[in-house]
Short mmCIF file of C-alpha atoms in Angstrom, two decimals:
data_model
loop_
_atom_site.label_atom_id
_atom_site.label_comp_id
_atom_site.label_asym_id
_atom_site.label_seq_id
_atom_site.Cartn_x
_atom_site.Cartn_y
_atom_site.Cartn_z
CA UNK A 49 1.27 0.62 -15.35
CA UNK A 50 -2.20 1.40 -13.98
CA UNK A 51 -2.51 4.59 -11.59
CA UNK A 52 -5.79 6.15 -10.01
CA UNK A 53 -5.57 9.29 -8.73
CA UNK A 54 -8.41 10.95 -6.39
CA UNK A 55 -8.60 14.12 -4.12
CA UNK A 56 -7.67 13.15 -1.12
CA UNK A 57 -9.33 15.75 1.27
CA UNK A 58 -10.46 15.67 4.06
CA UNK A 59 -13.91 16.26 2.90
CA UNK A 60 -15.92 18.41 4.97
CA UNK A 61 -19.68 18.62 4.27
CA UNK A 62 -22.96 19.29 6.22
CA UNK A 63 -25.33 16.68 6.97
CA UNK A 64 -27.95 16.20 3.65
CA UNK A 65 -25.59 18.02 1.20
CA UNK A 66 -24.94 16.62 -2.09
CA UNK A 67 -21.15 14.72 -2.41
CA UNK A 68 -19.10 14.39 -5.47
CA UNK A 69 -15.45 12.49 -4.72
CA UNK A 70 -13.63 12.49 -8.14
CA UNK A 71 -11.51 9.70 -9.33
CA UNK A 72 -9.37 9.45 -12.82
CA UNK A 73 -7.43 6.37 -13.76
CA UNK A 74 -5.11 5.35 -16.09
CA UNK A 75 -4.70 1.82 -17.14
CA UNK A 76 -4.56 -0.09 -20.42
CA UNK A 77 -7.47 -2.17 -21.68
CA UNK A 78 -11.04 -2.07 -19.80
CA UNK A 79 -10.06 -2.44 -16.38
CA UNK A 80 -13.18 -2.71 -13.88
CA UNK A 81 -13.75 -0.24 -11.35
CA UNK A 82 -14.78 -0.17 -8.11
CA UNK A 83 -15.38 2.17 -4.76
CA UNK A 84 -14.42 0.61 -1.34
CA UNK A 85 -15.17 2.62 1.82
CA UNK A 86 -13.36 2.15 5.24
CA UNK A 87 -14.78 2.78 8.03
CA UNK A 88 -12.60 3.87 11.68
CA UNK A 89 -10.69 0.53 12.47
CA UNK A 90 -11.98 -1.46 10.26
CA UNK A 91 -11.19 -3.34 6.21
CA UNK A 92 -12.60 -1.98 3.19
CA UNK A 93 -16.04 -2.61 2.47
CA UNK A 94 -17.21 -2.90 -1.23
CA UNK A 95 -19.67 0.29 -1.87
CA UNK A 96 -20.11 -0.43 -5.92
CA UNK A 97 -18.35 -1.27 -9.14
CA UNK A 98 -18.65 -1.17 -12.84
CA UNK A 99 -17.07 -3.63 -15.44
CA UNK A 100 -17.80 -1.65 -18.43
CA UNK A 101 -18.05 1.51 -19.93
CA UNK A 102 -21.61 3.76 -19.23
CA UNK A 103 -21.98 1.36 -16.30
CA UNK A 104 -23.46 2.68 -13.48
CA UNK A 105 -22.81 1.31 -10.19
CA UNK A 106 -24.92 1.93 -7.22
CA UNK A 107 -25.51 1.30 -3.52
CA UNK A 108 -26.90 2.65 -0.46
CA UNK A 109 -27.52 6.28 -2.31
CA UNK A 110 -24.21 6.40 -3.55
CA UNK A 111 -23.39 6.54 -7.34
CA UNK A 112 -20.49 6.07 -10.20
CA UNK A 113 -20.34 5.88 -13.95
CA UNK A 114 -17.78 4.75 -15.87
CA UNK A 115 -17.04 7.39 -18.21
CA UNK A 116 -14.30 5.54 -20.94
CA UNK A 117 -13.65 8.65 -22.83
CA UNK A 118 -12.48 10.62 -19.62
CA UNK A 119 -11.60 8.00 -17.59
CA UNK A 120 -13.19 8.75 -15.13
CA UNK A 121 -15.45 7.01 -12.05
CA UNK A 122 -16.64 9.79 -9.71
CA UNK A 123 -18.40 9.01 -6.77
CA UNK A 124 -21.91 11.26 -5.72
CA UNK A 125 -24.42 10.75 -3.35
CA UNK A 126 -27.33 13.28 -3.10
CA UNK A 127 -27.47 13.98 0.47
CA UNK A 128 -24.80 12.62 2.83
CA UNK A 129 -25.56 11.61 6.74
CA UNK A 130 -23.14 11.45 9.27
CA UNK A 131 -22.96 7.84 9.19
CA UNK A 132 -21.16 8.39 5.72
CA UNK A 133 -18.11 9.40 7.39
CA UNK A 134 -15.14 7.68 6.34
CA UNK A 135 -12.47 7.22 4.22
CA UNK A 136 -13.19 6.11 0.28
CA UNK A 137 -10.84 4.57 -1.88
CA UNK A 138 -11.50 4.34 -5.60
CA UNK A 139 -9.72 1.08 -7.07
CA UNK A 140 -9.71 -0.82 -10.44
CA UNK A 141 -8.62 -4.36 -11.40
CA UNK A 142 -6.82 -4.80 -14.93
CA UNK A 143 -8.07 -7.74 -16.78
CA UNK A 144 -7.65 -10.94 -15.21
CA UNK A 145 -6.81 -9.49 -11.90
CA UNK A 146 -3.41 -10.54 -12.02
CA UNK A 147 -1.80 -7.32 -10.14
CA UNK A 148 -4.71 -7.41 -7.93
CA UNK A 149 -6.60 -3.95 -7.38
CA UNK A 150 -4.31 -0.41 -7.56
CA UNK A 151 -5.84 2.18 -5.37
CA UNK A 152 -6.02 5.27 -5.23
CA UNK A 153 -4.77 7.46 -2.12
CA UNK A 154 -8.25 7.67 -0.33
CA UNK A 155 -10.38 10.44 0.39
CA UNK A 156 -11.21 11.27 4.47
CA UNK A 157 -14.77 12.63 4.29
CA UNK A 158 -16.41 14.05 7.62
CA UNK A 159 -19.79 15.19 7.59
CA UNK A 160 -21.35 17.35 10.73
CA UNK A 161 -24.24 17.00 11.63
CA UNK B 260 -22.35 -16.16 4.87
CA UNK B 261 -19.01 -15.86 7.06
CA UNK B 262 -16.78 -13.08 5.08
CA UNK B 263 -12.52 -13.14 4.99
CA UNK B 264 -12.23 -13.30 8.23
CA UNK B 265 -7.73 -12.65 9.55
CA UNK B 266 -5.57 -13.56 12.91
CA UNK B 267 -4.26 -11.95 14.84
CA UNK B 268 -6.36 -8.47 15.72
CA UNK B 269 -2.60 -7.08 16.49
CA UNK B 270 0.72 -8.21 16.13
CA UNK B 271 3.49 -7.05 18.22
CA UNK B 272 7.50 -7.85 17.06
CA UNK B 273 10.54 -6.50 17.81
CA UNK B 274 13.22 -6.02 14.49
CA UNK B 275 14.83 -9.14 12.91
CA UNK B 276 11.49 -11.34 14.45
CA UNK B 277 9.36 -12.88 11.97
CA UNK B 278 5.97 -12.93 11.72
CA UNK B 279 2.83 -15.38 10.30
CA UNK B 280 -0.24 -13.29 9.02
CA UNK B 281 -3.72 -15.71 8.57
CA UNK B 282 -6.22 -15.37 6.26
CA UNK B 283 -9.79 -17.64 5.46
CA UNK B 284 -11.12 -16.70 2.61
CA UNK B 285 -14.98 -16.24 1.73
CA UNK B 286 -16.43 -19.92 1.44
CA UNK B 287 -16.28 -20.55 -2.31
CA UNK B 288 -13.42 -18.21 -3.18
CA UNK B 289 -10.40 -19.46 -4.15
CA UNK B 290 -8.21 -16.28 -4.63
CA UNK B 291 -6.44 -14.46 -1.77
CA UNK B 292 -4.34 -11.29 -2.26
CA UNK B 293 -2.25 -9.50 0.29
CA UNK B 294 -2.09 -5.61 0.85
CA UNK B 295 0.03 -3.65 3.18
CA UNK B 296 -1.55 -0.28 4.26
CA UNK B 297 1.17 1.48 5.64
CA UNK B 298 0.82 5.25 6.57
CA UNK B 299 1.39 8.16 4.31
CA UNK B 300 1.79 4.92 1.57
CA UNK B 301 -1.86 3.75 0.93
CA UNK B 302 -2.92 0.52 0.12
CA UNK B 303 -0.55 -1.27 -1.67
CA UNK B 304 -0.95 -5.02 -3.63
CA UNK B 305 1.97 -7.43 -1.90
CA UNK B 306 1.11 -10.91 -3.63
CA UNK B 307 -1.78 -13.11 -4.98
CA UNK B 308 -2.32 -16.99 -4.41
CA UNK B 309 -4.91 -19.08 -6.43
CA UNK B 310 -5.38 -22.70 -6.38
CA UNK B 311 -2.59 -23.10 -3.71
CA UNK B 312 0.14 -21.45 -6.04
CA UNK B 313 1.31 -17.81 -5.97
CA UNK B 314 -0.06 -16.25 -9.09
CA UNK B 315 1.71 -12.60 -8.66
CA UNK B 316 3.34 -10.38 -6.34
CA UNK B 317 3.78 -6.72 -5.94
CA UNK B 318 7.02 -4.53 -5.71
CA UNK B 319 7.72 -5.86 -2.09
CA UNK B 320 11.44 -7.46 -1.28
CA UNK B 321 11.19 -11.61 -1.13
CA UNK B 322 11.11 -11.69 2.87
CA UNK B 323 7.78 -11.07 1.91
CA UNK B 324 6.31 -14.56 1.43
CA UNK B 325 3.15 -16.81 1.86
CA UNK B 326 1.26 -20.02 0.96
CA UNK B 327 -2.12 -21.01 0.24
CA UNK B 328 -3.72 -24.46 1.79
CA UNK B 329 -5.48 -27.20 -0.07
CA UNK B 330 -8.86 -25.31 1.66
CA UNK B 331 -7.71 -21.77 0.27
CA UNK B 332 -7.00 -20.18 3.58
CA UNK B 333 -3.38 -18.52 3.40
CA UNK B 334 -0.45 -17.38 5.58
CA UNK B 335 1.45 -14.71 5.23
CA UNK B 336 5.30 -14.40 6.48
CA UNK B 337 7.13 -11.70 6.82
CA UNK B 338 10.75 -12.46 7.76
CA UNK B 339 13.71 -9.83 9.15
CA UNK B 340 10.93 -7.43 10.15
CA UNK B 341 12.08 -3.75 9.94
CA UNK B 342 10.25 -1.00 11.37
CA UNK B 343 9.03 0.14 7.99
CA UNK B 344 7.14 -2.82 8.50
CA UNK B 345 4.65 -1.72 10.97
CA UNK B 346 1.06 -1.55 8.88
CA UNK B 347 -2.02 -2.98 8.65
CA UNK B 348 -2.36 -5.91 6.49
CA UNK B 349 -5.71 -6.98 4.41
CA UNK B 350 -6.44 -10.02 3.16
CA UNK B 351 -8.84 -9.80 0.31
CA UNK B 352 -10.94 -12.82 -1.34
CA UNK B 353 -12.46 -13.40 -5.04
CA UNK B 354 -13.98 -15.67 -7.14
CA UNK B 355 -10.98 -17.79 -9.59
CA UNK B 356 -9.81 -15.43 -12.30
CA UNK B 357 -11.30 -16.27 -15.75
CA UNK B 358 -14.80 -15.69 -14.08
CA UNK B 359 -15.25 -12.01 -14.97
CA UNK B 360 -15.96 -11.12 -11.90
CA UNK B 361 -12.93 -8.96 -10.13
CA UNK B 362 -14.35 -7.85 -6.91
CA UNK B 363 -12.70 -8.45 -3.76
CA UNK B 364 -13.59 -8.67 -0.61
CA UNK B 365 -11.61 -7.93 2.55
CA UNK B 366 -10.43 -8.92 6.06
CA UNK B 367 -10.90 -6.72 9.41
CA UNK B 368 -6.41 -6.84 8.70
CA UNK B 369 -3.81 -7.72 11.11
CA UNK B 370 -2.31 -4.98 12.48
CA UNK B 371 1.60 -4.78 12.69
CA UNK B 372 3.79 -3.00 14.86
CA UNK B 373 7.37 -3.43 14.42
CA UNK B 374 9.33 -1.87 17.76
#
């Protein structure tokens, strides 16, 4: 079945460093991607996503590639604020959607200020 | 554009109860899928409704059960409750499946507390 793993932290980083969350998956076919952040008592939000290989997903200053050959979809940003802090999930969707999305185990970043 | 939007905020039942779990869906969307995020468990997929018939559901024992409406909103039930139970629950909405486009997009969730 599909699996994504990702380190789960907590995260600690200064305000205005540079952030790398990694994220491997395992899944058959070309699943899409995606990176979901969730904020203190609150759903998931959507961050970005990538449906193919080499895509590159971006928003708000935050980054992912879909790497095929090392399954990968690691998540940067180049320098974080402390409005960044929260917990980020990296997900995919298997073609057709039919299991709906299989998340990883969420990462708890905290940045001070 | 109103997102998913779920009732109730909070949820408080006692063991054996049941409980109903509401979801509207993003104008448009006609998928809804369930996830329980219970702690030290993650987010986990429970079951997936399009076009007002259940499509898929996750590992989860059949007291877990729902229904989508002719206008896509859907209820999720939850009978016997157990105290394993208590979690939050997300509703997520997407465009049909055959689009190509997989993205979901979730709920504020109903949380559960089972006492």
């Amino acid at each position: 079945g599909n699996s994504v793993t990702q380190m789960e932290g907590p995260v600690t980083l200064s305000e205005e460093a540079f952030l790398t969350i990694n994220c491997t998956y395992t899944a058959t076919g070309y699943p899409s991607l995606f990176w979901y952040v969730q904020y203190p008592g609150e759903g998931l939000q959507l961050l970005l996503k990538a449906t193919k290989a080499d895509d590159k997903g971006s928003n708000k200053g935050f980054e992912a590639t879909y790497r095929k050959e090392t399954t990968s979809f690691h998540l940067e940003k180049g320098s974080v604020q402390v409005s960044d802090s929260a917990v980020y999930f990296c997900a995919l969707s298997g073609v057709g959607g039919a299991d709906g999305l299989t998340f990883g185990k969420g990462t708890h970043l905290i940045i001070q200020p | 554009e109103a997102g998913v939007t779920q009732s109730p905020t909070h949820l408080i039942k006692t063991r054996g109860q049941q409980a109903t779990l509401r979801c509207s869906p993003i104008s448009g969307h006609t998928s809804v899928y369930w996830y329980q995020q219970a702690l030290g468990l993650g987010l986990q997929f429970l079951l997936w409704y399009d076009e007002g018939e259940e499509r898929n559901r996750g590992n989860f024992p059949p007291r877990f059960s729902g229904r989508q409406f002719p206008n896509y909103s859907s209820e999720l039930n939850v009978n016997a409750l157990e105290l394993e139970d208590s979690a939050l629950y997300l509703c997520a909405s997407s465009l049909a499946p055959g689009t190509g486009a997989y993205e979901q997009y979730f709920g504020p969730g109903t949380r559960l507390t089972v006492t």
